[in-house]
Coordinates of C-alpha atoms in Angstrom, one line a residue:
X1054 CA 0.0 0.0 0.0
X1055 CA 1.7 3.5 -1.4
X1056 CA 1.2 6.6 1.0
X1057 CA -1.7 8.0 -1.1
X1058 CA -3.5 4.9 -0.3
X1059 CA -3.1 5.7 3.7
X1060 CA -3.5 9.3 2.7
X1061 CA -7.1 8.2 1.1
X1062 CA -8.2 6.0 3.6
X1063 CA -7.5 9.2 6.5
X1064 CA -9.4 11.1 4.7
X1065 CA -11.9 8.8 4.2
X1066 CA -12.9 7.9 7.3
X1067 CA -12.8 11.8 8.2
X1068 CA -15.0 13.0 5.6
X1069 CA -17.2 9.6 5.3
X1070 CA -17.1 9.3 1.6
X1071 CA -15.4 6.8 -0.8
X1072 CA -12.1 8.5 -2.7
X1073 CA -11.8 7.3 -6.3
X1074 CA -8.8 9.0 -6.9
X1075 CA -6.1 11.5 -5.3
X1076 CA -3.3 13.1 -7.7
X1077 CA -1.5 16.0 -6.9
X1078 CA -1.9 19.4 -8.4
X1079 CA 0.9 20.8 -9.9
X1080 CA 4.4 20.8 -8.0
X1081 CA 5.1 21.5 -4.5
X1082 CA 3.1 18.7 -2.6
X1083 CA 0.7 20.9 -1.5
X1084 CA -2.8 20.4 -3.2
X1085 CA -4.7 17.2 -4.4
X1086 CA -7.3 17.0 -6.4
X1087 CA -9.7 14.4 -5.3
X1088 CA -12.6 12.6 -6.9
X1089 CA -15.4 10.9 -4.9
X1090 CA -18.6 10.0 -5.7
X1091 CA -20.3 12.9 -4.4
X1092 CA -17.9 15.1 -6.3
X1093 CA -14.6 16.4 -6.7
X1094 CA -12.7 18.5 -3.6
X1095 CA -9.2 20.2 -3.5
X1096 CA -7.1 19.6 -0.9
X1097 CA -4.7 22.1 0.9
X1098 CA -1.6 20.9 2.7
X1099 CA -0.5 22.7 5.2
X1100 CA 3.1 21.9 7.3
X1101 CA 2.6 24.0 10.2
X1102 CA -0.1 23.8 13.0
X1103 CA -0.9 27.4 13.4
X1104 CA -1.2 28.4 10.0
X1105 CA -3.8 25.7 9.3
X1106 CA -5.8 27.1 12.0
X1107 CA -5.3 30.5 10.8
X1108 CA -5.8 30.2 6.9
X1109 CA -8.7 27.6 7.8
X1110 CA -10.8 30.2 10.2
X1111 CA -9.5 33.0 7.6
X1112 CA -11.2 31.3 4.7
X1113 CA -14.5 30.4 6.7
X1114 CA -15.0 34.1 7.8
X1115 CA -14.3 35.1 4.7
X1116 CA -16.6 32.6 2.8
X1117 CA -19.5 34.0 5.1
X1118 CA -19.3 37.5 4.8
X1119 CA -20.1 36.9 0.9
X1120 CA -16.5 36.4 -0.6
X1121 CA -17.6 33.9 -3.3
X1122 CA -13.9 33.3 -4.5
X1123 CA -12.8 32.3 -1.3
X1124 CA -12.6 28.2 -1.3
X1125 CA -15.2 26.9 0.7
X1126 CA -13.9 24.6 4.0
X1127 CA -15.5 21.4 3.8
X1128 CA -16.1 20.5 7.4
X1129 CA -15.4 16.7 8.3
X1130 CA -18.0 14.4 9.4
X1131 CA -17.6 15.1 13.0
X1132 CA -17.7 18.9 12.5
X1133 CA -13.7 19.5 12.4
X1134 CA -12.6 21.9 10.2
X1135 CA -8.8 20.1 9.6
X1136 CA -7.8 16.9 9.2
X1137 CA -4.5 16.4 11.0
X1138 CA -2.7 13.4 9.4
X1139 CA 0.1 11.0 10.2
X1140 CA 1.4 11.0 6.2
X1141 CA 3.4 13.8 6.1
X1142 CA 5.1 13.1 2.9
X1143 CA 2.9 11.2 0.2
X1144 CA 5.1 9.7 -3.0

């Protein structure tokens, strides 16, 4: 099993839905495009703590005063806002 397929199955189990595929985004390791059956989501990988918490609540407050181009945080089936994961580098 390759790290995507832990990375899936973490995110899986925190969102509740079944991934079909995960492939990175451009270069960097930093976003994922990922296809499920309710739909297609991009991920944001973040490498510090505090600035997940801070671009996270950012983009909510942002999202509901109106800005419309602000990516909307899908919140995880528990009602977190993050998902903290033990794959830190996926290959």
């Amino acid at each position: 099993m390759s790290c995507y397929d832990y990375f899936a199955l973490d995110l899986e189990d925190a969102f509740g839905f079944d991934i079909s595929l995960i492939e990175e985004i451009g270069e960097g390791d930093h976003f994922w495009r990922v296809q499920t059956r309710e739909g297609e989501a991009c991920l944001k990988r973040f490498r510090h703590g505090i600035e997940v918490e801070t671009s996270t609540r950012a983009s909510v407050y942002l999202h509901s005063r109106g800005f419309s181009r602000t990516p909307k945080v899908i919140p995880t089936a528990d009602g977190r806002l993050f998902v903290r994961s033990p794959i830190t580098d996926p290959v």
